[in-house]
């Protein structure tokens, strides 16, 4: 066990010569002074809302058509902010003129998507409606720049059927039925007592506020097709994130949904007929336990999307020894007996083996332990043609600390906490017992052999703090991906990437012009071949934690100055291939230029090596496990 835990902590590489890859841009220089300052009081705090310290998100994209990526930050209890990119890493706050501050009293996430198909990126904001939190989801339609050049937005969620109330976490826009317009999957969390482990039969019971929703776009009006499409929408689901990707390479977008606590993660494979089948039991041997942020991208350049999910396994030994993390074996067995999948406290890196099967290599890869982590973003940060990993980190107060738990279970404390308004002195004592430990974000360099090297400090990303939502984008159009991070109780951070000037490596930026109404080509995939390497990019901007990334696709090319072939497969299955492309530029691809149907690989082997002959040999044997639990007598048994 000790060896396994050590293996989950990647060894840092020797520091690279020269300055770090990233440099923070100070707020007084960038003009981005946004900070998600969290006000906690005796009526609303971590005691009566478990996700109080989950932070906000960031959505990025060009909202005014000037070719520069703009920034939108969500604040939990304060107004959201929109910043226009004025070039040179300077930004202007245009929130009031644009009309996008929002009305929610608790805001979680934001997504940029062209919801009405007019070619302008709109803003969809996820708000929570529960207890003291009031606010339905908001849709800010982008009406384009006014006479002053500033973008104007109009809130129209009710008109589109998107003013959803409940425990909303995030929204994923994608065309699941491939009819040409954008549908949306709404991730939502629950509020039931996590100390009670209900059976999996509760998955069949819809919950109005907590259950995830799938809304189909019917001529501009979003209608609920959750049950008809085979999507779970129950009180069991503690949905915190969802990643869209064509995981089985059949041309239809699938979903990986991260669920906190004892409910399984969901892996929905698209049946390509308007329905999904949930496959987590057969897709992988286990998942993370407290699944949080996620991303889907190809890390080993085999053209299959892999999946990363964050959890809460500490990398520091002192925190690991003073906090509750893994469940006891008895609880684990109870969950299995009640129908749940195998779940363990660790990040999971699910390598796609094809045919709907995955294997977790997080410990082998060195990315299993990053502590209380939120966003996971897979992107080529150093332009070497392999996707690296960036993870945001830190919880403002740690409610799983052993000393805090020993204090809070005292009868007199429990009695005080049951009050609708917690006495201020009691709340102060409770919060004082929760440690507040700033932690650095994690950044892992992909070595290209299914292992990663921890590079946060060497890359200039190792400043301790409490970070939540994050997004990547080329903010200065120089060919490398910069990072934008939403921090809790601290100013947001913008990291300038200097990979181009430090390494001289090459890149290609791809802009997709889809046919209306899916003008940004959501669901398209780009396959780039260069110098014996093949890379895959998929156009699904919602990624990580409560955030969405730049809809322009970015490909690092290493030392190759030429792309041998580039194939774009559009959401409707048509494709086009270009050859002999020069690197270090922005390439615009148009769906109107595509023609033939892309030849997807068969979903089942045409000539399998093995055949199931069990019925032919009349084998009548079922193994029954001995009920004796060895761990009860020998808890340290390996």
Coordinates of C-alpha atoms in Angstrom, one line a residue:
X1 CA 0.0 0.0 0.0
X2 CA 2.8 2.4 0.9
X3 CA 4.5 1.8 -2.4
X4 CA 1.2 2.4 -4.3
X5 CA 0.7 5.7 -2.5
X6 CA 4.2 6.8 -3.3
X7 CA 3.7 5.8 -6.9
X8 CA 0.7 8.2 -7.0
X9 CA 2.9 11.2 -6.3
X10 CA 4.9 12.0 -9.5
X11 CA 8.6 12.7 -9.0
X12 CA 9.5 16.2 -10.2
X13 CA 11.9 16.5 -13.1
X14 CA 15.1 18.5 -12.7
X15 CA 14.4 22.2 -13.1
X16 CA 14.7 23.5 -16.6
X17 CA 17.3 26.1 -17.4
X18 CA 16.0 29.6 -17.8
X19 CA 12.8 31.3 -16.6
X20 CA 9.6 29.4 -15.8
X21 CA 7.2 28.4 -18.6
X22 CA 4.4 30.6 -17.1
X23 CA 4.4 34.0 -15.6
X24 CA 1.5 35.5 -13.6
X25 CA 0.1 38.8 -14.9
X26 CA -0.5 41.1 -11.9
X27 CA -4.1 42.4 -11.5
X28 CA -2.8 46.0 -11.5
X29 CA -1.3 45.3 -14.9
X30 CA -4.1 43.2 -16.5
X31 CA -7.0 45.1 -15.1
X32 CA -8.6 41.9 -13.9
X33 CA -9.4 42.7 -10.3
X34 CA -12.1 40.1 -9.9
X35 CA -12.0 38.0 -6.7
X36 CA -14.6 35.4 -5.6
X37 CA -14.8 36.8 -2.0
X38 CA -17.0 34.5 0.0
X39 CA -19.1 35.9 2.9
X40 CA -20.0 33.3 5.5
X41 CA -22.4 34.1 8.4
X42 CA -24.5 32.3 11.0
X43 CA -27.4 31.7 8.5
X44 CA -25.3 30.4 5.6
X45 CA -22.0 28.6 5.8
X46 CA -20.3 25.2 5.4
X47 CA -22.4 23.6 8.1
X48 CA -25.7 24.1 6.2
X49 CA -24.4 23.9 2.7
X50 CA -21.8 21.2 2.1
X51 CA -20.5 22.8 -1.2
X52 CA -19.9 26.2 0.4
X53 CA -16.2 26.3 -0.5
X54 CA -16.5 24.8 -4.0
X55 CA -15.7 28.2 -5.6
X56 CA -16.7 29.6 -9.0
X57 CA -15.9 29.1 -12.6
X58 CA -14.5 30.9 -15.7
X59 CA -15.8 30.9 -19.2
X60 CA -13.6 32.2 -22.1
X61 CA -14.2 33.1 -25.7
X62 CA -14.4 36.0 -28.1
X63 CA -17.7 37.7 -27.3
X64 CA -17.2 40.9 -29.4
X65 CA -15.6 39.5 -32.6
X66 CA -12.3 41.2 -32.4
X67 CA -10.2 38.0 -32.5
X68 CA -9.2 38.2 -28.8
X69 CA -10.4 35.9 -26.1
X70 CA -12.5 37.5 -23.4
X71 CA -13.1 36.4 -19.8
X72 CA -16.2 35.8 -17.7
X73 CA -15.9 34.9 -14.0
X74 CA -18.6 33.7 -11.7
X75 CA -18.8 34.7 -8.0
X76 CA -20.7 32.6 -5.5
X77 CA -22.4 35.5 -3.6
X78 CA -21.3 38.6 -5.5
X79 CA -21.8 39.8 -9.1
X80 CA -20.2 37.9 -11.9
X81 CA -17.8 39.9 -14.1
X82 CA -17.1 40.1 -17.8
X83 CA -13.7 41.4 -19.1
X84 CA -13.0 42.3 -22.7
X85 CA -9.5 41.5 -23.9
X86 CA -7.8 44.7 -25.2
X87 CA -4.6 43.0 -26.2
X88 CA -1.2 42.8 -24.5
X89 CA -2.7 41.0 -21.5
X90 CA -4.8 44.0 -20.6
X91 CA -8.6 43.7 -20.0
X92 CA -11.5 46.0 -19.4
X93 CA -14.4 45.3 -17.1
X94 CA -17.6 45.8 -19.2
X95 CA -20.0 43.9 -16.9
X96 CA -22.5 46.7 -16.4
X97 CA -22.7 47.8 -20.0
X98 CA -23.0 44.2 -21.1
X99 CA -25.7 43.4 -18.5
X100 CA -24.3 40.1 -17.4
X101 CA -23.7 40.5 -13.6
X102 CA -26.4 38.0 -12.9
X103 CA -29.1 37.8 -10.2
X104 CA -28.4 34.5 -8.5
X105 CA -27.7 34.6 -4.8
X106 CA -25.5 31.5 -5.3
X107 CA -23.8 31.1 -8.6
X108 CA -21.8 28.0 -9.5
X109 CA -20.6 27.8 -13.2
X110 CA -20.6 29.5 -16.6
X111 CA -20.5 28.2 -20.1
X112 CA -20.0 30.0 -23.4
X113 CA -22.0 28.6 -26.3
X114 CA -23.8 29.9 -29.3
X115 CA -27.2 28.8 -28.0
X116 CA -29.4 30.5 -30.7
X117 CA -27.1 29.9 -33.6
X118 CA -26.5 33.5 -34.6
X119 CA -22.7 33.3 -34.6
X120 CA -22.2 35.1 -31.3
X121 CA -21.1 33.3 -28.1
X122 CA -23.8 33.5 -25.4
X123 CA -23.4 33.0 -21.7
X124 CA -25.3 30.3 -19.7
X125 CA -24.9 30.7 -15.9
X126 CA -25.7 27.9 -13.4
X127 CA -27.4 29.1 -10.2
X128 CA -28.6 27.2 -7.2
X129 CA -32.1 27.3 -5.8
X130 CA -32.3 25.7 -2.4
X131 CA -32.8 26.9 1.2
X132 CA -31.3 30.5 1.5
X133 CA -30.0 30.3 -2.1
X134 CA -32.3 31.7 -4.8
X135 CA -31.8 31.8 -8.5
X136 CA -32.7 30.0 -11.7
X137 CA -30.2 29.4 -14.4
X138 CA -29.7 32.4 -16.7
X139 CA -29.1 32.6 -20.4
X140 CA -27.5 35.8 -21.6
X141 CA -28.0 36.1 -25.4
X142 CA -25.2 38.0 -27.1
X143 CA -26.6 40.7 -29.4
X144 CA -23.2 41.8 -30.7
X145 CA -21.4 45.1 -30.1
X146 CA -23.3 48.3 -29.6
X147 CA -22.4 51.7 -31.1
X148 CA -19.7 52.0 -28.4
X149 CA -18.2 48.7 -29.5
X150 CA -19.1 46.9 -26.3
X151 CA -21.1 43.7 -26.4
X152 CA -24.8 43.7 -25.3
X153 CA -26.5 40.7 -23.8
X154 CA -30.1 40.0 -23.1
X155 CA -31.3 37.5 -20.4
X156 CA -33.8 35.1 -22.2
X157 CA -33.6 31.8 -20.2
X158 CA -37.4 31.6 -19.7
X159 CA -38.1 32.0 -23.4
X160 CA -35.8 29.1 -24.3
X161 CA -36.9 26.8 -21.4
X162 CA -33.5 27.1 -19.8
X163 CA -34.5 28.9 -16.6
X164 CA -34.1 25.8 -14.6
X165 CA -34.3 25.9 -10.8
X166 CA -32.6 23.4 -8.5
X167 CA -29.2 22.3 -7.4
X168 CA -27.5 23.3 -10.6
X169 CA -23.7 22.6 -11.0
X170 CA -22.8 23.0 -14.7
X171 CA -24.1 22.8 -18.2
X172 CA -22.7 20.9 -21.2
X173 CA -23.9 22.0 -24.6
X174 CA -23.6 19.4 -27.3
X175 CA -25.6 17.9 -30.2
X176 CA -26.4 14.5 -28.7
X177 CA -29.1 13.6 -31.4
X178 CA -27.0 15.0 -34.3
X179 CA -29.9 17.1 -35.7
X180 CA -27.7 20.2 -36.1
X181 CA -28.6 22.2 -33.1
X182 CA -27.2 22.3 -29.5
X183 CA -28.9 20.4 -26.7
X184 CA -27.7 20.6 -23.1
X185 CA -26.9 18.3 -20.2
X186 CA -27.4 19.9 -16.8
X187 CA -25.2 18.5 -14.0
X188 CA -26.9 18.8 -10.6
X189 CA -25.9 17.8 -7.1
X190 CA -28.0 16.5 -4.2
X191 CA -28.7 17.4 -0.6
X192 CA -29.6 14.1 1.0
X193 CA -27.9 12.8 4.1
X194 CA -24.6 11.2 2.8
X195 CA -24.5 9.1 6.0
X196 CA -27.4 7.1 4.7
X197 CA -26.5 4.7 1.8
X198 CA -29.7 4.0 -0.1
X199 CA -29.9 1.2 -2.6
X200 CA -29.3 1.7 -6.3
X201 CA -33.0 1.2 -6.9
X202 CA -33.5 4.9 -6.1
X203 CA -31.8 5.7 -9.4
X204 CA -35.1 5.1 -11.1
X205 CA -36.9 7.8 -9.1
X206 CA -36.7 11.3 -10.5
X207 CA -35.9 14.2 -8.1
X208 CA -37.1 17.6 -9.0
X209 CA -34.2 19.6 -7.7
X210 CA -31.2 17.2 -7.5
X211 CA -31.4 14.9 -10.6
X212 CA -29.4 15.6 -13.7
X213 CA -31.4 16.8 -16.8
X214 CA -31.0 16.3 -20.5
X215 CA -32.8 19.0 -22.5
X216 CA -33.3 18.6 -26.2
X217 CA -33.4 21.7 -28.5
X218 CA -36.7 21.6 -30.4
X219 CA -36.6 24.6 -32.7
X220 CA -35.2 26.9 -30.1
X221 CA -37.2 25.6 -27.1
X222 CA -35.4 23.2 -24.8
X223 CA -37.6 20.3 -23.6
X224 CA -36.9 17.7 -20.9
X225 CA -36.1 14.3 -22.4
X226 CA -34.2 12.9 -19.4
X227 CA -36.1 9.8 -18.8
X228 CA -36.8 9.0 -22.4
X229 CA -33.1 9.2 -23.2
X230 CA -32.1 6.8 -20.4
X231 CA -30.5 9.4 -18.1
X232 CA -30.5 9.0 -14.3
X233 CA -32.1 11.9 -12.5
X234 CA -32.4 10.8 -8.9
X235 CA -31.6 12.0 -5.4
X236 CA -28.5 9.7 -5.4
X237 CA -26.6 11.8 -7.9
X238 CA -24.2 14.3 -6.5
X239 CA -23.2 15.5 -10.0
X240 CA -20.2 17.8 -9.9
X241 CA -19.0 17.7 -13.6
X242 CA -19.5 16.1 -16.9
X243 CA -17.2 15.6 -19.9
X244 CA -18.6 15.2 -23.4
X245 CA -16.5 13.1 -25.9
X246 CA -16.9 10.5 -28.6
X247 CA -15.4 7.9 -26.3
X248 CA -16.2 4.8 -28.4
X249 CA -15.5 6.5 -31.8
X250 CA -18.9 5.9 -33.4
X251 CA -19.6 9.5 -34.3
X252 CA -22.1 10.2 -31.5
X253 CA -21.1 12.2 -28.4
X254 CA -20.9 10.3 -25.1
X255 CA -20.8 11.6 -21.5
X256 CA -18.8 10.9 -18.4
X257 CA -20.5 12.3 -15.3
X258 CA -18.6 12.7 -12.0
X259 CA -20.6 12.0 -8.9
X260 CA -19.5 12.8 -5.4
X261 CA -20.0 10.5 -2.4
X262 CA -21.4 6.9 -2.8
X263 CA -23.2 7.2 -6.1
X264 CA -21.3 5.8 -9.1
X265 CA -19.9 7.9 -11.8
X266 CA -22.0 7.6 -15.0
X267 CA -20.5 6.7 -18.3
X268 CA -23.3 7.2 -20.9
X269 CA -22.6 5.8 -24.3
X270 CA -24.7 7.3 -27.0
X271 CA -26.8 4.8 -28.9
X272 CA -27.0 7.2 -31.8
X273 CA -30.8 7.0 -31.7
X274 CA -31.6 9.7 -29.2
X275 CA -30.9 7.4 -26.2
X276 CA -28.0 6.5 -24.0
X277 CA -26.9 3.4 -22.1
X278 CA -25.1 3.7 -18.8
X279 CA -22.0 1.4 -18.8
X280 CA -19.7 2.3 -15.8
X281 CA -19.8 -1.3 -14.4
X282 CA -18.4 -2.8 -17.5
X283 CA -16.3 0.1 -18.8
X284 CA -13.8 0.2 -15.9
X285 CA -12.9 -1.8 -12.8
X286 CA -13.3 1.2 -10.4
X287 CA -13.8 4.9 -10.3
X288 CA -12.9 7.8 -8.0
X289 CA -15.0 8.0 -4.8
X290 CA -15.5 11.7 -4.3
X291 CA -15.4 12.5 -8.1
X292 CA -15.1 16.2 -8.8
X293 CA -13.8 17.8 -11.9
X294 CA -13.1 16.0 -15.2
X295 CA -11.8 16.3 -18.7
X296 CA -11.6 14.0 -21.7
X297 CA -8.7 14.1 -24.2
X298 CA -6.1 11.8 -25.8
X299 CA -3.0 11.6 -23.6
X300 CA -1.1 8.9 -25.5
X301 CA -1.8 9.9 -29.1
X302 CA -3.6 6.7 -30.1
X303 CA -6.6 8.8 -31.3
X304 CA -8.8 7.5 -28.4
X305 CA -10.1 10.1 -25.9
X306 CA -9.0 9.3 -22.3
X307 CA -10.7 10.6 -19.1
X308 CA -9.2 12.3 -16.0
X309 CA -11.3 12.7 -12.9
X310 CA -10.1 14.5 -9.7
X311 CA -10.7 13.4 -6.1
X312 CA -9.2 14.3 -2.7
X313 CA -6.2 12.1 -2.0
X314 CA -3.5 14.3 -0.3
X315 CA 0.0 14.4 -1.6
X316 CA 1.3 15.7 1.7
X317 CA 1.9 13.0 4.4
X318 CA 0.8 15.3 7.3
X319 CA -2.5 15.9 5.7
X320 CA -3.0 12.3 4.8
X321 CA -2.4 11.3 8.4
X322 CA -4.7 13.9 9.9
X323 CA -7.7 13.7 7.7
X324 CA -10.4 11.1 6.8
X325 CA -10.2 10.0 3.2
X326 CA -10.8 6.4 2.3
X327 CA -13.9 4.7 3.6
X328 CA -13.6 1.7 5.9
X329 CA -13.7 -1.7 4.4
X330 CA -17.0 -2.5 6.1
X331 CA -18.6 0.5 4.4
X332 CA -17.0 -0.4 1.1
X333 CA -18.6 -3.9 1.4
X334 CA -22.0 -2.5 2.3
X335 CA -21.9 -0.3 -0.8
X336 CA -21.0 -3.2 -3.0
X337 CA -23.8 -5.3 -1.5
X338 CA -26.3 -2.5 -2.3
X339 CA -25.3 -2.5 -5.9
X340 CA -22.6 0.3 -6.1
X341 CA -19.4 0.1 -8.2
X342 CA -15.9 -0.1 -6.8
X343 CA -14.8 3.4 -5.7
X344 CA -11.6 4.6 -4.2
X345 CA -10.2 8.0 -3.0
X346 CA -7.8 9.0 -5.7
X347 CA -7.7 10.7 -9.0
X348 CA -8.5 8.3 -11.9
X349 CA -6.8 8.5 -15.3
X350 CA -8.9 6.2 -17.4
X351 CA -7.0 5.1 -20.5
X352 CA -9.3 4.3 -23.4
X353 CA -8.7 0.7 -24.6
X354 CA -11.3 0.8 -27.2
X355 CA -14.7 -0.9 -27.5
X356 CA -16.0 1.0 -24.5
X357 CA -13.3 -0.3 -22.0
X358 CA -11.0 1.7 -19.8
X359 CA -8.1 1.0 -17.4
X360 CA -7.1 3.4 -14.5
X361 CA -3.4 4.2 -14.7
X362 CA -3.4 7.2 -12.3
X363 CA -0.9 5.7 -9.8
X364 CA 1.3 4.4 -12.6
X365 CA 1.2 7.8 -14.3
X366 CA 2.0 9.6 -11.1
X367 CA -1.2 11.8 -11.0
X368 CA -3.4 10.0 -8.4
X369 CA -2.7 12.3 -5.4
X370 CA -3.2 16.0 -5.8
X371 CA -5.2 16.6 -2.6
X372 CA -8.6 18.4 -2.6
X373 CA -8.7 19.0 -6.3
X374 CA -11.3 20.7 -8.6
X375 CA -10.6 21.4 -12.3
X376 CA -8.6 18.9 -14.4
X377 CA -7.5 20.3 -17.8
X378 CA -5.7 18.2 -20.4
X379 CA -3.9 20.5 -22.9
X380 CA -0.5 20.7 -24.5
X381 CA 1.1 23.5 -22.4
X382 CA 4.7 23.1 -23.6
X383 CA 4.0 22.4 -27.3
X384 CA 5.7 19.0 -27.4
X385 CA 2.7 17.3 -29.0
X386 CA 1.5 15.6 -25.9
X387 CA -1.4 16.8 -23.7
X388 CA -0.2 17.8 -20.2
X389 CA -2.4 18.0 -17.1
X390 CA -3.3 21.1 -15.0
X391 CA -5.2 20.7 -11.7
X392 CA -6.6 23.4 -9.5
X393 CA -6.3 22.7 -5.8
X394 CA -7.3 23.6 -2.2
X395 CA -10.4 23.8 0.0
X396 CA -10.7 26.9 2.1
X397 CA -11.5 24.9 5.3
X398 CA -11.1 21.2 5.6
X399 CA -14.2 19.5 7.1
X400 CA -12.6 16.1 7.0
X401 CA -9.9 17.0 9.5
X402 CA -9.8 14.5 12.4
X403 CA -9.4 17.1 15.2
X404 CA -12.4 19.0 13.8
X405 CA -14.5 15.9 13.6
X406 CA -13.7 15.0 17.2
X407 CA -14.8 18.5 18.2
X408 CA -17.9 18.7 16.2
X409 CA -19.4 15.4 17.3
X410 CA -19.7 16.6 20.9
X411 CA -23.4 16.6 22.0
X412 CA -23.5 20.3 22.9
X413 CA -22.0 21.3 19.6
X414 CA -24.4 19.1 17.6
X415 CA -27.3 20.6 19.5
X416 CA -26.2 24.1 18.7
X417 CA -25.7 23.3 15.0
X418 CA -29.3 22.0 14.7
X419 CA -30.5 25.6 15.1
X420 CA -31.8 27.3 12.0
X421 CA -29.4 30.2 12.9
X422 CA -26.2 28.9 14.4
X423 CA -25.1 31.0 17.4
X424 CA -22.1 33.2 16.2
X425 CA -19.8 32.0 19.0
X426 CA -20.5 28.4 18.1
X427 CA -19.9 29.0 14.4
X428 CA -16.7 30.8 15.2
X429 CA -15.5 27.8 17.2
X430 CA -16.5 25.3 14.6
X431 CA -14.7 27.2 11.8
X432 CA -11.7 27.6 13.9
X433 CA -11.4 23.9 14.2
X434 CA -11.4 23.4 10.4
X435 CA -7.8 23.9 9.2
X436 CA -7.3 26.3 6.3
X437 CA -4.3 25.1 4.3
X438 CA -3.3 26.9 1.1
X439 CA -2.0 24.4 -1.5
X440 CA -0.3 24.8 -4.8
X441 CA -2.1 23.9 -8.0
X442 CA -0.6 20.8 -9.8
X443 CA 0.9 20.8 -13.3
X444 CA 2.1 17.6 -14.9
X445 CA 4.3 17.3 -17.9
X446 CA 3.3 14.4 -20.2
X447 CA 6.5 12.3 -20.8
X448 CA 4.8 10.5 -23.7
X449 CA 5.0 7.1 -22.1
X450 CA 1.8 7.1 -20.0
X451 CA 3.7 8.8 -17.1
X452 CA 3.8 12.4 -16.0
X453 CA 6.3 14.6 -14.1
X454 CA 5.1 17.1 -11.6
X455 CA 6.2 20.6 -12.9
X456 CA 4.1 23.1 -11.1
X457 CA 6.9 24.9 -9.3
X458 CA 9.3 24.7 -12.3
X459 CA 6.6 26.0 -14.6
X460 CA 5.7 28.9 -12.3
X461 CA 2.4 27.5 -11.3
X462 CA 3.2 26.5 -7.7
X463 CA 1.9 29.5 -5.6
X464 CA -0.2 28.2 -2.7
X465 CA -3.8 29.2 -2.5
X466 CA -7.4 28.0 -3.0
X467 CA -8.2 27.6 -6.7
X468 CA -11.4 26.2 -8.3
X469 CA -12.5 26.9 -11.9
X470 CA -10.0 27.3 -14.6
X471 CA -9.8 27.6 -18.4
X472 CA -7.1 27.6 -21.1
X473 CA -6.9 30.0 -24.1
X474 CA -4.4 31.7 -26.2
X475 CA -5.0 35.2 -24.8
X476 CA -2.3 36.9 -26.9
X477 CA -2.6 34.8 -30.1
X478 CA 1.1 33.9 -29.9
X479 CA 0.5 30.1 -30.3
X480 CA 0.7 28.8 -26.8
X481 CA -2.1 28.3 -24.2
X482 CA -2.4 30.7 -21.3
X483 CA -4.3 29.8 -18.1
X484 CA -7.0 31.7 -16.3
X485 CA -7.9 30.6 -12.7
X486 CA -10.8 31.6 -10.4
X487 CA -9.5 31.7 -6.8
X488 CA -11.5 31.7 -3.6
X489 CA -11.0 34.8 -1.4
X490 CA -8.2 36.0 -3.6
X491 CA -7.9 37.8 -7.0
X492 CA -8.2 35.6 -10.1
X493 CA -4.9 34.6 -11.7
X494 CA -3.9 35.0 -15.3
X495 CA -0.8 33.0 -16.3
X496 CA 1.0 34.0 -19.5
X497 CA 2.5 31.0 -21.3
X498 CA 6.0 31.6 -22.8
X499 CA 6.5 28.2 -24.5
X500 CA 6.8 29.7 -27.9
X501 CA 9.6 32.1 -27.0
X502 CA 11.3 29.6 -24.7
X503 CA 11.2 26.4 -26.8
X504 CA 10.8 27.6 -30.4
X505 CA 8.3 24.7 -30.9
X506 CA 5.5 24.9 -33.4
X507 CA 1.7 24.9 -33.2
X508 CA -1.5 25.1 -35.2
X509 CA -4.7 26.9 -34.2
X510 CA -7.9 25.6 -35.8
X511 CA -11.1 27.7 -36.1
X512 CA -14.2 25.7 -37.0
X513 CA -17.0 27.4 -38.9
X514 CA -20.0 25.0 -38.7
X515 CA -23.2 25.2 -40.6
X516 CA -26.1 27.0 -38.8
X517 CA -27.2 26.7 -36.1
X518 CA -24.1 24.9 -34.8
X519 CA -21.8 27.6 -36.1
X520 CA -18.9 26.7 -33.8
X521 CA -18.9 23.1 -34.8
X522 CA -19.5 21.7 -31.4
X523 CA -18.9 17.9 -31.5
X524 CA -16.4 18.1 -34.4
X525 CA -13.1 16.3 -34.1
X526 CA -9.7 17.2 -35.7
X527 CA -7.0 14.6 -36.4
X528 CA -3.6 16.0 -37.1
X529 CA -0.7 13.9 -38.4
X530 CA 2.9 15.2 -38.4
X531 CA 6.3 13.6 -38.3
X532 CA 5.0 10.2 -37.4
X533 CA 2.7 11.5 -34.7
X534 CA -1.1 11.6 -34.7
X535 CA -3.1 13.9 -32.4
X536 CA -6.9 14.2 -31.7
X537 CA -8.8 17.3 -30.7
X538 CA -12.5 17.4 -30.0
X539 CA -14.7 20.5 -29.9
X540 CA -16.4 20.3 -26.5
X541 CA -15.6 23.6 -24.7
X542 CA -17.1 22.6 -21.3
X543 CA -14.2 21.1 -19.3
X544 CA -12.6 20.9 -15.9
X545 CA -14.7 22.5 -13.1
X546 CA -17.6 24.9 -13.6
X547 CA -15.8 26.4 -16.7
X548 CA -15.5 26.4 -20.4
X549 CA -12.4 26.8 -22.6
X550 CA -11.7 28.7 -25.8
X551 CA -13.6 27.1 -28.8
X552 CA -10.6 27.5 -31.0
X553 CA -8.7 24.2 -31.1
X554 CA -5.0 24.3 -30.4
X555 CA -2.4 21.7 -31.4
X556 CA 1.2 21.7 -30.3
X557 CA 3.5 20.2 -33.0
X558 CA 6.9 19.9 -31.3
X559 CA 9.7 20.5 -33.7
X560 CA 7.6 19.8 -36.8
X561 CA 7.1 22.9 -38.9
X562 CA 4.7 21.1 -41.3
X563 CA 1.4 19.2 -40.8
X564 CA 1.4 16.2 -43.1
X565 CA -2.4 15.7 -43.0
X566 CA -5.3 17.3 -41.1
X567 CA -8.7 15.7 -41.1
X568 CA -11.8 17.4 -39.6
X569 CA -14.8 15.2 -39.0
X570 CA -17.9 17.4 -38.5
X571 CA -20.8 16.5 -36.2
X572 CA -23.0 15.3 -39.0
X573 CA -20.3 12.7 -40.0
X574 CA -19.0 14.5 -43.1
X575 CA -15.2 15.1 -43.3
X576 CA -12.5 16.8 -45.2
X577 CA -8.7 16.2 -45.4
X578 CA -6.0 18.8 -46.0
X579 CA -2.3 18.0 -46.7
X580 CA 1.0 19.8 -46.5
X581 CA 0.0 22.6 -44.1
X582 CA 2.5 25.1 -42.8
X583 CA 2.6 25.4 -39.0
X584 CA 2.5 28.5 -36.7
X585 CA -0.8 30.0 -38.0
X586 CA -4.5 30.0 -37.5
X587 CA -6.4 27.8 -39.9
X588 CA -10.1 28.2 -40.6
X589 CA -12.1 25.2 -41.6
X590 CA -15.7 25.3 -43.0
X591 CA -18.2 22.6 -42.7
X592 CA -19.6 23.6 -46.1
X593 CA -16.4 22.3 -47.7
X594 CA -16.9 18.8 -46.4
X595 CA -18.6 16.1 -48.4
X596 CA -18.0 12.3 -47.9
X597 CA -19.1 10.4 -44.7
X598 CA -16.2 9.6 -42.4
X599 CA -15.4 5.8 -42.2
X600 CA -15.6 5.2 -38.4
X601 CA -14.1 1.9 -37.3
X602 CA -16.5 -1.0 -36.6
X603 CA -17.9 -1.2 -33.1
X604 CA -17.2 -4.9 -32.7
X605 CA -14.3 -7.0 -33.9
X606 CA -15.1 -8.4 -37.3
X607 CA -12.9 -11.5 -36.7
X608 CA -12.4 -11.8 -33.0
X609 CA -9.5 -13.9 -31.6
X610 CA -11.7 -15.6 -29.0
X611 CA -15.3 -17.0 -29.0
X612 CA -17.6 -17.7 -26.1
X613 CA -18.2 -21.5 -26.0
X614 CA -19.5 -21.8 -22.4
X615 CA -22.9 -23.1 -23.4
X616 CA -21.3 -25.7 -25.7
X617 CA -19.3 -27.4 -22.9
X618 CA -22.1 -27.4 -20.4
X619 CA -20.0 -25.9 -17.7
X620 CA -22.1 -25.7 -14.5
X621 CA -20.1 -23.9 -11.9
X622 CA -20.5 -20.7 -9.9
X623 CA -17.9 -19.5 -7.4
X624 CA -19.3 -18.5 -4.0
X625 CA -16.9 -16.3 -1.9
X626 CA -16.2 -17.1 1.7
X627 CA -18.0 -14.4 3.8
X628 CA -15.0 -14.1 6.2
X629 CA -13.4 -10.7 6.0
X630 CA -9.6 -11.1 6.5
X631 CA -9.2 -7.3 7.0
X632 CA -11.2 -7.5 10.3
X633 CA -8.4 -9.6 11.8
X634 CA -5.4 -8.2 9.9
X635 CA -6.2 -4.6 8.9
X636 CA -2.7 -4.0 7.5
X637 CA -2.8 -7.0 5.2
X638 CA -1.5 -6.0 1.8

